[in-house]
Short mmCIF file of C-alpha atoms in Angstrom, two decimals:
data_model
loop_
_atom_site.label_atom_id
_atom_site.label_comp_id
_atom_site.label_asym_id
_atom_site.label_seq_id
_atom_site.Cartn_x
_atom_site.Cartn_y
_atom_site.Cartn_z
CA UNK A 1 -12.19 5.20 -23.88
CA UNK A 2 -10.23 2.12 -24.75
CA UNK A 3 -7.81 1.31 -27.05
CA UNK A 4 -7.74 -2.66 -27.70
CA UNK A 5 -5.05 -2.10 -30.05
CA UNK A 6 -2.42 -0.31 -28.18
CA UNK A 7 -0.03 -3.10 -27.05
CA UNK A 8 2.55 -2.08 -24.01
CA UNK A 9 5.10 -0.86 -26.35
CA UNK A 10 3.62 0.82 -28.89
CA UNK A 11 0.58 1.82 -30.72
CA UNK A 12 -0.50 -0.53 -33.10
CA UNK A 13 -1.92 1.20 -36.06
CA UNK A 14 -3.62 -0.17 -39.16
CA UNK A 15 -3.80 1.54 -42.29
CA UNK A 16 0.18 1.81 -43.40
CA UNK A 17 -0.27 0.45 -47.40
CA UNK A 18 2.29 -1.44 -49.20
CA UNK A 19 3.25 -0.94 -53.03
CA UNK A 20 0.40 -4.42 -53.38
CA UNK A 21 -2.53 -2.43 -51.48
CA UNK A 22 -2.23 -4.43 -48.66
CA UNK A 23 -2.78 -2.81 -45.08
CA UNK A 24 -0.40 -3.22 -42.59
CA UNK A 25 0.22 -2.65 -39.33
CA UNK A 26 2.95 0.05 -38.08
CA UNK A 27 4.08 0.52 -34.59
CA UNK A 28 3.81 4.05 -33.16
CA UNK A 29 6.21 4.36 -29.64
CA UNK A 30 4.31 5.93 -26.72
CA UNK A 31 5.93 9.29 -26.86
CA UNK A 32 4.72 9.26 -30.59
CA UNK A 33 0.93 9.22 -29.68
CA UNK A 34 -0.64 12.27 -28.75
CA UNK A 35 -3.73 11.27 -28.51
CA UNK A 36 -4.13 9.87 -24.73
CA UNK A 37 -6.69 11.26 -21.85
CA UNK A 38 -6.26 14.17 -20.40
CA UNK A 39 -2.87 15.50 -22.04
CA UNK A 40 -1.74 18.24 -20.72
CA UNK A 41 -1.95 22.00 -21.80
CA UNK A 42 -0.76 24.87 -21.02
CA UNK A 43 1.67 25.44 -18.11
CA UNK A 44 0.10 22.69 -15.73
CA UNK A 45 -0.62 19.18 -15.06
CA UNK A 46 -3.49 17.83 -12.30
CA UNK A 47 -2.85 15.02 -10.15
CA UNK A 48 -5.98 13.18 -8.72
CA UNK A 49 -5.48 12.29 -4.69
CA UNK A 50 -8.50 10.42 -3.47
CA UNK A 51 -8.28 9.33 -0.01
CA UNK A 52 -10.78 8.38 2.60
CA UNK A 53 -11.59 11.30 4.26
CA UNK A 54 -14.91 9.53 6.33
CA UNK A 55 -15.36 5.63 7.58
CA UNK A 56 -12.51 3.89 9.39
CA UNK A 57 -9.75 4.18 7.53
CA UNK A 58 -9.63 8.91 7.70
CA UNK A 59 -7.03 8.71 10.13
CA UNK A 60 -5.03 7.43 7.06
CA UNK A 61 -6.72 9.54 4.67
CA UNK A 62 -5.91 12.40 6.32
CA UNK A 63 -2.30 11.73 6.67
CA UNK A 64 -1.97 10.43 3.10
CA UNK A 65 -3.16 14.10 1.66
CA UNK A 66 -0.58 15.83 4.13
CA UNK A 67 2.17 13.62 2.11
CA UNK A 68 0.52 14.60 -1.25
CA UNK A 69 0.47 18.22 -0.39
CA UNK A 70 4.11 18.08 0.47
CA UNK A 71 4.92 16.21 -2.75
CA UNK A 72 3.62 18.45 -4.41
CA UNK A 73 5.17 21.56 -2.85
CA UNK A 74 8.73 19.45 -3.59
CA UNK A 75 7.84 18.75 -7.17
CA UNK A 76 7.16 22.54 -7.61
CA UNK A 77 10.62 23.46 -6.16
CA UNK A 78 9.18 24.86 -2.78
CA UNK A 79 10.23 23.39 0.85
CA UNK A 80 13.61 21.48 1.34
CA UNK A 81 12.67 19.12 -1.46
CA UNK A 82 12.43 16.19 0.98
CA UNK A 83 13.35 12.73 -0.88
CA UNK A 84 13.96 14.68 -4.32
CA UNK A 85 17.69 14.92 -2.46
CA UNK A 86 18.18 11.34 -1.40
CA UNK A 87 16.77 9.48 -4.51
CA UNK A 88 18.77 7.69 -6.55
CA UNK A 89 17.36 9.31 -9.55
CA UNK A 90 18.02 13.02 -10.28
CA UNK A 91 15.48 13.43 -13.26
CA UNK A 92 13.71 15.49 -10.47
CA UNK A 93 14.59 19.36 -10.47
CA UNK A 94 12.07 20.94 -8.35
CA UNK A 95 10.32 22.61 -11.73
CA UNK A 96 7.32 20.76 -12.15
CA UNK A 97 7.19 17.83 -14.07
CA UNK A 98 8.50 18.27 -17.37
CA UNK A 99 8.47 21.75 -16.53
CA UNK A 100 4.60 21.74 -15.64
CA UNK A 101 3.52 23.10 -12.44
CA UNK A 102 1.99 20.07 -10.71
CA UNK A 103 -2.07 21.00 -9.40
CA UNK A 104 -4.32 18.79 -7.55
CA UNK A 105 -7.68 17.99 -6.59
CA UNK A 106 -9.00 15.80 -3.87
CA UNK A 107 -11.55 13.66 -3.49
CA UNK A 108 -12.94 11.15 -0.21
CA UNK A 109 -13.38 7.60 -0.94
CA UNK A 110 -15.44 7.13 1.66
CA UNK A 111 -13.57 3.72 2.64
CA UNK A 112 -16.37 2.32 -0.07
CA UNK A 113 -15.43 1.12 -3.18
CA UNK A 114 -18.36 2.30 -5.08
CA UNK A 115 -18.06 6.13 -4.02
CA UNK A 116 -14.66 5.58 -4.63
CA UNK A 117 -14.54 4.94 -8.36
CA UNK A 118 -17.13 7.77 -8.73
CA UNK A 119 -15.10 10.37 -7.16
CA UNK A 120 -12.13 9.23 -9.14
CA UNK A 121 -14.39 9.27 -12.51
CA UNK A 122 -15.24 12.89 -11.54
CA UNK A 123 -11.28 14.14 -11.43
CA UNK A 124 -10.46 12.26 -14.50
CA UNK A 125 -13.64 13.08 -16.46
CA UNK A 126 -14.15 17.10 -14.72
CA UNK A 127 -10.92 17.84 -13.28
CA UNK A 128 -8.84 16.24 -16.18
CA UNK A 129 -6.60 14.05 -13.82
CA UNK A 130 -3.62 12.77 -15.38
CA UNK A 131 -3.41 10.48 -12.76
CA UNK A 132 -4.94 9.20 -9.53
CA UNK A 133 -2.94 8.11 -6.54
CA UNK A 134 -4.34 7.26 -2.99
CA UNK A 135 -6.54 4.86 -0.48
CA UNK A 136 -6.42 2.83 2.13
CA UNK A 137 -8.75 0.16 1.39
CA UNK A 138 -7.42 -2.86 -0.81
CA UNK A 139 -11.38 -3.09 -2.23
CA UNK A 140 -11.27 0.51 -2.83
CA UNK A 141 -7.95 0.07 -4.82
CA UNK A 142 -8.45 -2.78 -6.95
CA UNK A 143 -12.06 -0.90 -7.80
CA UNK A 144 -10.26 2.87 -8.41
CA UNK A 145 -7.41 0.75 -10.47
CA UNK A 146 -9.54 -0.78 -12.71
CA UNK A 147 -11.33 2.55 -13.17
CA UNK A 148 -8.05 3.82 -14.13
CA UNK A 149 -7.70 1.19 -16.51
CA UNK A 150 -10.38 1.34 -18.41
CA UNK A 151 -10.18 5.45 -18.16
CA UNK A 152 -6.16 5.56 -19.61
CA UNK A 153 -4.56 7.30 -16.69
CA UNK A 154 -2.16 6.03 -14.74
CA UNK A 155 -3.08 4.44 -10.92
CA UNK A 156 -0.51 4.97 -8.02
CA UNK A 157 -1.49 2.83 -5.16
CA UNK A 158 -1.83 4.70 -1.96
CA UNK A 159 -1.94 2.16 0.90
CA UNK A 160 -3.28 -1.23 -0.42
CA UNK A 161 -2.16 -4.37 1.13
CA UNK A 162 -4.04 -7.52 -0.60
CA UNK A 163 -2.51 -9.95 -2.61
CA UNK A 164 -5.08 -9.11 -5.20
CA UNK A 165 -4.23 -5.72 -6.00
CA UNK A 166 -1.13 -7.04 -8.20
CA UNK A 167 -2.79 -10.69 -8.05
CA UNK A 168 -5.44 -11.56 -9.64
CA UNK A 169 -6.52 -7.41 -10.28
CA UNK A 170 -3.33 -6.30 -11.56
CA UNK A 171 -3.65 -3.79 -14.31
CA UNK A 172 -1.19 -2.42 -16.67
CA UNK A 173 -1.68 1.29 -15.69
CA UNK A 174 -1.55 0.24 -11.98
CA UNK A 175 1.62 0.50 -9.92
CA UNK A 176 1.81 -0.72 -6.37
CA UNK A 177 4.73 0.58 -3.89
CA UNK A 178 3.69 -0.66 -0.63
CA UNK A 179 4.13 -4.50 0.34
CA UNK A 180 1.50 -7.30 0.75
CA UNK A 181 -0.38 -9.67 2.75
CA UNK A 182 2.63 -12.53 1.53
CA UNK A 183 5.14 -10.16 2.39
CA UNK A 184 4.00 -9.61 5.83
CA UNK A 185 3.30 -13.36 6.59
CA UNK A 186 6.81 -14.12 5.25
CA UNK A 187 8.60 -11.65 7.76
CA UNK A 188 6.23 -11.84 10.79
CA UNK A 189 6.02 -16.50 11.06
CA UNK A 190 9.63 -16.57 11.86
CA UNK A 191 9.30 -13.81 14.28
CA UNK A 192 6.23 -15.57 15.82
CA UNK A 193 7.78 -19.08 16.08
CA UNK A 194 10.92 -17.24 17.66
CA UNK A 195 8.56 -16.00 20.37
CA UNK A 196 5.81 -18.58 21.14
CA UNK A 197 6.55 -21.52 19.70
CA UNK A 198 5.66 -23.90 16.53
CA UNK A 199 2.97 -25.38 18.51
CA UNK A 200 -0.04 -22.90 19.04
CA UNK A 201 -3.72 -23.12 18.01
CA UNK A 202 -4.61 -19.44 16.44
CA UNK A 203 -8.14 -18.17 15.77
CA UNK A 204 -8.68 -15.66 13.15
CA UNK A 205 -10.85 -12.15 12.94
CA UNK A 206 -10.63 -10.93 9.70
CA UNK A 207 -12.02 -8.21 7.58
CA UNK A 208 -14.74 -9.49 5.35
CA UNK A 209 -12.89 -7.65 2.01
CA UNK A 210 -9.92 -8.40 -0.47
CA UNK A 211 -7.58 -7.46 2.02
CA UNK A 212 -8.81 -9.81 5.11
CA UNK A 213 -9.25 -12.12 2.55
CA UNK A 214 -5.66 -12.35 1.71
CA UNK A 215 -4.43 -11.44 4.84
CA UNK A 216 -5.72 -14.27 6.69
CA UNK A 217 -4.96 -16.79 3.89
CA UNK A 218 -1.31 -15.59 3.63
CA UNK A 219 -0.47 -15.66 7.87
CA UNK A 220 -2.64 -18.97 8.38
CA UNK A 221 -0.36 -20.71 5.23
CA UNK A 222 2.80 -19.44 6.89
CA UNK A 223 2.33 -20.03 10.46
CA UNK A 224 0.81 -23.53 9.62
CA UNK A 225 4.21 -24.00 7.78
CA UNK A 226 5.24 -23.72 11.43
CA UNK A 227 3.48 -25.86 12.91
CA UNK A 228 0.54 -23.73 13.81
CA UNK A 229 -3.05 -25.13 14.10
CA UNK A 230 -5.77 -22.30 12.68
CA UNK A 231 -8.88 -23.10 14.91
CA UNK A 232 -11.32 -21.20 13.61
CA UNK A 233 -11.65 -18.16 11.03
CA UNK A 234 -14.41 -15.54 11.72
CA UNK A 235 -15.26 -12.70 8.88
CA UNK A 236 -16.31 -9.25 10.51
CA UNK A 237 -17.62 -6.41 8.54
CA UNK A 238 -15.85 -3.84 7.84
CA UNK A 239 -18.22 -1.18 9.17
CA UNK A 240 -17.81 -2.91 12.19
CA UNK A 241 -17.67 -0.70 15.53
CA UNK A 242 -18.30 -3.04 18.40
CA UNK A 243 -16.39 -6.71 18.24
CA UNK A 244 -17.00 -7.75 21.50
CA UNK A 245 -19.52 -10.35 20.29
CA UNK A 246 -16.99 -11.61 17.58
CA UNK A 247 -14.28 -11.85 20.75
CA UNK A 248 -16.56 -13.79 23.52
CA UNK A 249 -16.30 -17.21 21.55
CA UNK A 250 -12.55 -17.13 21.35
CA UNK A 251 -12.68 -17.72 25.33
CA UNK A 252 -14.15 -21.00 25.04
CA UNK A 253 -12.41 -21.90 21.12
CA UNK A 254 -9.42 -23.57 23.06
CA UNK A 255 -7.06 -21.34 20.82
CA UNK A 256 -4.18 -19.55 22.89
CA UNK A 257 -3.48 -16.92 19.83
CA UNK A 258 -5.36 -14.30 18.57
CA UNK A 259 -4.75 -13.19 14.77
CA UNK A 260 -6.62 -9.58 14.08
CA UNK A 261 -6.47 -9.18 10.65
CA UNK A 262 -8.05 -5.59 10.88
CA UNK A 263 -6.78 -2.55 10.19
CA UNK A 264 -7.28 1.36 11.20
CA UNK A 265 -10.61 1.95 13.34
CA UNK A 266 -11.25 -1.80 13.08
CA UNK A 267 -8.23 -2.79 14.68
CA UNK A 268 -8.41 -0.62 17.43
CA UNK A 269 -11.69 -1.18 18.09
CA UNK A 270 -11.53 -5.11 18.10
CA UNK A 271 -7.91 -5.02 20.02
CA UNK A 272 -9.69 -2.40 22.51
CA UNK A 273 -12.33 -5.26 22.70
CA UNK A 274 -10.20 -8.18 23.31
CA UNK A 275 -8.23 -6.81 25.95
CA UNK A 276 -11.25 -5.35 28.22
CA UNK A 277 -12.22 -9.84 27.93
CA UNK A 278 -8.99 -10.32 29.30
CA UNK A 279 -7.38 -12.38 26.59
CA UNK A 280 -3.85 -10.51 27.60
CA UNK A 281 -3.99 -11.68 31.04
CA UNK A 282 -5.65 -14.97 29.63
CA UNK A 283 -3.42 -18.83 29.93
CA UNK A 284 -4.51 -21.28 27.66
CA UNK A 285 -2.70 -24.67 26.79
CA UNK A 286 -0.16 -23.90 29.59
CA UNK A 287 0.95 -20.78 27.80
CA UNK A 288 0.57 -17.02 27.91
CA UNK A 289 -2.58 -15.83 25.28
CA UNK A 290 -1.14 -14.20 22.73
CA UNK A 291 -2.75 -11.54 20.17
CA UNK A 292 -0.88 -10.53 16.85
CA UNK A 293 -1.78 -7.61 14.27
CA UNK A 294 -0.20 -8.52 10.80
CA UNK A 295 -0.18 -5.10 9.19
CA UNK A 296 0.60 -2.38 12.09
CA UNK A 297 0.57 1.54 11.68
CA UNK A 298 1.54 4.44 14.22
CA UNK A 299 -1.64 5.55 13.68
CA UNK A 300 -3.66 2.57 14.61
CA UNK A 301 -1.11 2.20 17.92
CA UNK A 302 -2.12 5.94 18.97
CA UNK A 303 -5.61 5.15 18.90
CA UNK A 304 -5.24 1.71 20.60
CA UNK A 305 -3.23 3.03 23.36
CA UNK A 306 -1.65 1.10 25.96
CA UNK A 307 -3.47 -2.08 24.69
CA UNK A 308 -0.65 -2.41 21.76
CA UNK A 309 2.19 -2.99 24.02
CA UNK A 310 4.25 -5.99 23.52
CA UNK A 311 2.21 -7.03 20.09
CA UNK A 312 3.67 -7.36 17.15
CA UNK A 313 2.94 -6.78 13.28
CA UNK A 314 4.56 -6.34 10.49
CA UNK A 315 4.72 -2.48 8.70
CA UNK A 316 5.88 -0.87 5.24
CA UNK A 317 7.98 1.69 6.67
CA UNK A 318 8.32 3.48 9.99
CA UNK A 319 9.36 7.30 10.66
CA UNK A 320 12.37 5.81 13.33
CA UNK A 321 14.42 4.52 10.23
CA UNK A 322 17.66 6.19 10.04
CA UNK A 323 18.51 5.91 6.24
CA UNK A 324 18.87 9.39 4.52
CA UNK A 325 15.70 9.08 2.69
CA UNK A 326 13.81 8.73 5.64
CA UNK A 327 15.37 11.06 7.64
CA UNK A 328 14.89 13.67 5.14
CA UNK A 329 11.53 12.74 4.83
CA UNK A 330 10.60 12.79 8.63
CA UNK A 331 12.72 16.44 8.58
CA UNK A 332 9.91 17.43 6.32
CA UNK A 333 6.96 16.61 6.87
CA UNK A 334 8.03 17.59 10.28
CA UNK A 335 8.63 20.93 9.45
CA UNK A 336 5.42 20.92 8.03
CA UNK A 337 3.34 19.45 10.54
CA UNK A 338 4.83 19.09 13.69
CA UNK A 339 4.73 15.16 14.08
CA UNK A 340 5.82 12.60 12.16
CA UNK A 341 4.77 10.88 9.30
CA UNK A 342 2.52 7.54 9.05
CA UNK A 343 3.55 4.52 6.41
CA UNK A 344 0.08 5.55 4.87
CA UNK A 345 1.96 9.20 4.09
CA UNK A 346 5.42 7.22 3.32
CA UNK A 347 4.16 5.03 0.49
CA UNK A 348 2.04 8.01 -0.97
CA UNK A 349 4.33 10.78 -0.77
CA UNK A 350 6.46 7.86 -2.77
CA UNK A 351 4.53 6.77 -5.28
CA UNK A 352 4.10 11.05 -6.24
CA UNK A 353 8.07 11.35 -6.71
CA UNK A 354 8.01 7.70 -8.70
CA UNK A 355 5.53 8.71 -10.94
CA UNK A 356 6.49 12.40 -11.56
CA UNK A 357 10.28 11.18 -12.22
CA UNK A 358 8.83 7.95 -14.33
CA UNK A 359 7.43 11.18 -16.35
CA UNK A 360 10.27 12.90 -16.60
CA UNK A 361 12.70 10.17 -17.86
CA UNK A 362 10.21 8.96 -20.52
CA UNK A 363 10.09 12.59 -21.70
CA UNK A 364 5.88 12.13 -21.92
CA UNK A 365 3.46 12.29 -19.85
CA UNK A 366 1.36 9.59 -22.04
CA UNK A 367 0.57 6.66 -19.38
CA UNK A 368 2.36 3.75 -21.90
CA UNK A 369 5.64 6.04 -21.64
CA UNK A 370 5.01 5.64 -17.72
CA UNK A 371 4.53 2.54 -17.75
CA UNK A 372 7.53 1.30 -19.59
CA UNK A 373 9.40 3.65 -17.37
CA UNK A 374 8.49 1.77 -14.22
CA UNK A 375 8.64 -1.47 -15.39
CA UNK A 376 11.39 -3.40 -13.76
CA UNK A 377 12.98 0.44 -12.23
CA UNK A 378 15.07 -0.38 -9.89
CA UNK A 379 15.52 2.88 -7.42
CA UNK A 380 17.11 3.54 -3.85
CA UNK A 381 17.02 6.51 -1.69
CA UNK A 382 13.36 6.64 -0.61
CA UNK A 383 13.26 4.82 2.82
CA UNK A 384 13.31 1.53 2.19
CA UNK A 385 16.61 0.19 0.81
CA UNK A 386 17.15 -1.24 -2.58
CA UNK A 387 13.95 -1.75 -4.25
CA UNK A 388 12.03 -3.38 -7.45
CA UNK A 389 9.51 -2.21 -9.53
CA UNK A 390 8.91 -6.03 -10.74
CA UNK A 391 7.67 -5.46 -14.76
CA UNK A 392 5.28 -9.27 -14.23
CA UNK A 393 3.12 -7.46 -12.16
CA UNK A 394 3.62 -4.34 -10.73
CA UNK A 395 4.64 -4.47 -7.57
CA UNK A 396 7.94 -3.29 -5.56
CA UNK A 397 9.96 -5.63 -3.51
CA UNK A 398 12.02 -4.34 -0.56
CA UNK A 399 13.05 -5.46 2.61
CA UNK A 400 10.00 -5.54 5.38
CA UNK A 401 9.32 -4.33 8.84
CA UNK A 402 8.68 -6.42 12.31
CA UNK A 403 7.49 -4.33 14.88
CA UNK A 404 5.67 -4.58 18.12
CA UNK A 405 4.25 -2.45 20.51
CA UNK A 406 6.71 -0.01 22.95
CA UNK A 407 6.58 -0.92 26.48
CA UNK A 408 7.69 2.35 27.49
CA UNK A 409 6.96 5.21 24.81
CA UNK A 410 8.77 8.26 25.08
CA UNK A 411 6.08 10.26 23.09
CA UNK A 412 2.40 9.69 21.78
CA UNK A 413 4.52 8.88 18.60
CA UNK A 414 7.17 6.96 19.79
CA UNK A 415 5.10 3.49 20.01
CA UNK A 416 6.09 1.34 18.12
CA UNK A 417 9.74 -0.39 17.51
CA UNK A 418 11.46 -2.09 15.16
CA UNK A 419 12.34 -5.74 16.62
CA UNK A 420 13.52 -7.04 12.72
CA UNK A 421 14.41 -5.75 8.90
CA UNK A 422 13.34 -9.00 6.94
CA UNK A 423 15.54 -8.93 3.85
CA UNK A 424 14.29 -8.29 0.20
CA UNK A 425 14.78 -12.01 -0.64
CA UNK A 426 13.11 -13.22 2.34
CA UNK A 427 9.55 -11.77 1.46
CA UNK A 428 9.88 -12.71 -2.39
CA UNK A 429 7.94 -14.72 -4.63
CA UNK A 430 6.80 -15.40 -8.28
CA UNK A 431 4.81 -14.07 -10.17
CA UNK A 432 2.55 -17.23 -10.47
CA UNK A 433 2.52 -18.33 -7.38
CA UNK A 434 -0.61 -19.35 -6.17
CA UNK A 435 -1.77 -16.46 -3.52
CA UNK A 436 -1.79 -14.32 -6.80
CA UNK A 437 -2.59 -16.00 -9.63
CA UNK A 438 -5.73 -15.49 -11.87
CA UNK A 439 -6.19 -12.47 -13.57
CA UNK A 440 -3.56 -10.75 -16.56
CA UNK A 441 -1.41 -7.77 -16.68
CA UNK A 442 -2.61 -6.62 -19.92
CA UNK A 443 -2.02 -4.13 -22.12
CA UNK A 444 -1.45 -0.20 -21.28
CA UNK A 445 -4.06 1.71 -22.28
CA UNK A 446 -3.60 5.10 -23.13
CA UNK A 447 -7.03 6.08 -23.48
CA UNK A 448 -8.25 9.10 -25.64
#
């Protein structure tokens, strides 16, 4: 389903013959070229939202597809129209997108990357997705992107967190709102050295996938910046259940800081773990053991319970935020639901309004008109300040969240707090820098 010779801007086209004979090549825009997958007929277009619904990451899943739902009920004019009335754009009108009523099918990812791809395959290929949005699993994204890719539809990023998915597996048609595994170790180190010090020895647990991968690269590089001394790193797989026998050895590693780089079931499970060995209570070096979660959700803190007090992480967004975007947003889903949203449901119900209003200033729903429409978009209004599309590679930039642990929740939602908002310019970095380079951009492909 590839093109090879559709270049970012244009189709290129041979066959245009001069007055000599000679073929030449002409340049077709995107909004020219008809011919891409899954156009849409008819009074209706059909977003793809594959989350996982099973493994460890549902809890996620299942809040990402509330956000998509009530996306979708915005983008069809229904509801209070949430963020539609706080972004900065006003393409958005509440009728569809360009005047199409949006549809949707689901799908479960299963958490595995190979089931993944196949059930997004199935609502391109079946359901005619015009594009596919969702996940919590960096290896699940990069896989589902590159589907996407070589497919011609357009891949939102649900929650994806490795430096890889706009690293070395950025794709053209891929678009990634929430942060990264840089971003977080570039907001949380400071925090950390603030609180215990530039002389600590920290041992590592880390998801054996793209995410853990990065993740523990990109906090053991910035807290060894520090000062910090990495003792030991330990993969753990990520069908993991039980970590007690990946937490004994830290006891006797000499390290007085443990980094989790887990997230969802795994992270609960392993923090659950460490604190029935004591490590909490634990003094090592002549200081107090500490543990730290890079990439935090309200979710994961409800299921690890009192043992998240006093920890701290790093987070995309967080329902507490009193901007008007995410106020309105919180008012929602709400309404909707009766608790608040995750960051999980944040960065998809996002990436739904960015690409249904990318859609409706290009004027085309073909995926090269998206794509030059988010390139370098700069947009405010949906929860997180100022932000970046960045054209090199995909990714938004936007201030980042330091949180830790409540000490005294007033609610089972109200459990995590916001100790720092790292500026935009803190957490930035170029596009070759070496946590992300490999791998190229490429060329949009429209498919069909």
């Amino acid at each position: 389903m590839s093109n090879s010779n559709f270049t970012r801007r244009g189709v290129l086209r041979t066959g245009a013959v001069t007055a000599g004979g000679l073929a030449l090549p002409t340049i077709l825009t995107a909004e020219s070229h008809s011919g891409f997958t899954n156009a849409p007929e008819g009074g209706t277009v059909t977003l793809g939202f594959n989350v996982p619904q099973t493994g460890p990451y549902a809890d996620e899943g299942a809040d990402e597809l509330r956000a998509y739902e009530l996306a979708v009920e915005h983008l069809n004019g229904g509801g209070d129209g949430g963020m539609m009335n706080t972004f900065s754009s006003k393409a958005l009108e509440g009728s569809g997108i360009l005047g199409k009523k949006v549809e949707y099918v689901t799908g479960d990812t299963q958490t595995k990357s190979d089931a993944a791809r196949a059930s997004a395959k199935s609502m391109i290929e079946k359901d005619g997705a015009i594009m596919i949005t969702g996940g919590s699993s960096s290896g699940v994204a990069v896989a589902v992107q590159g589907l996407c890719q070589e497919a011609g539809v357009i891949f939102m990023a649900g929650l994806t967190h490795s430096n890889d998915t706009t690293g070395k597996d950025k794709k053209a048609n891929g678009f990634r709102h929430f942060f990264n595994a840089y971003m977080s170790a570039a907001a949380l180190a400071p925090v950390l050295e603030k609180l215990y010090g530039s002389d600590r020895k920290a041992y590592h647990l880390t998801a054996d996938y793209t995410w853990g991968w990065t993740q523990e690269e990109s906090i053991a590089a910035a807290t060894e910046a520090l000062g910090w001394e990495t003792v030991e790193k330990v993969k753990t797989p990520l069908a993991a259940t039980d970590f007690s026998s990946y937490i004994a050895p830290v006891l006797n590693s000499g390290a007085d800081v443990l980094v989790l780089n887990h997230y969802g079931g795994n992270m609960v499970n392993s923090l659950t773990n460490a604190v029935q060995f004591g490590l909490r209570e634990k003094q090592v070096n002549g200081k107090n053991f500490e543990i730290v979660v890079p990439l935090y959700s309200r979710l994961m803190a409800k299921g690890a319970g009192e043992n998240v007090k006093g920890i701290h992480g790093s987070t995309n967004w967080h329902w507490s935020l009193q901007d008007e975007g995410s106020k309105a947003f919180v008012k929602s889903f709400g309404t909707k639901y009766g608790f608040p949203p995750s960051q999980a449901a944040h960065t998809c119900y996002v990436q739904t309004l960015l690409y249904a209003d990318a859609v409706q200033r290009a004027g085309s729903f073909n995926p090269c008109a998206v794509v030059e429409a988010l390139e370098g978009y700069e947009f405010d209004g949906l929860g997180n300040g100022p932000t970046l599309y960045r054209a090199e590679d995909h990714q938004c930039f936007k201030d980042v969240l330091v949180v830790r642990g409540k000490e005294n929740p007033t609610s089972e939602f109200d459990l995590l707090e916001v100790v720092e908002v790292t500026p935009r310019s803190q957490v930035e970095y170029a596009p070759d820098h070496p946590m992300f380079a490999g791998g190229q951009l490429g060329s949009c492909n429209p498919g069909a």
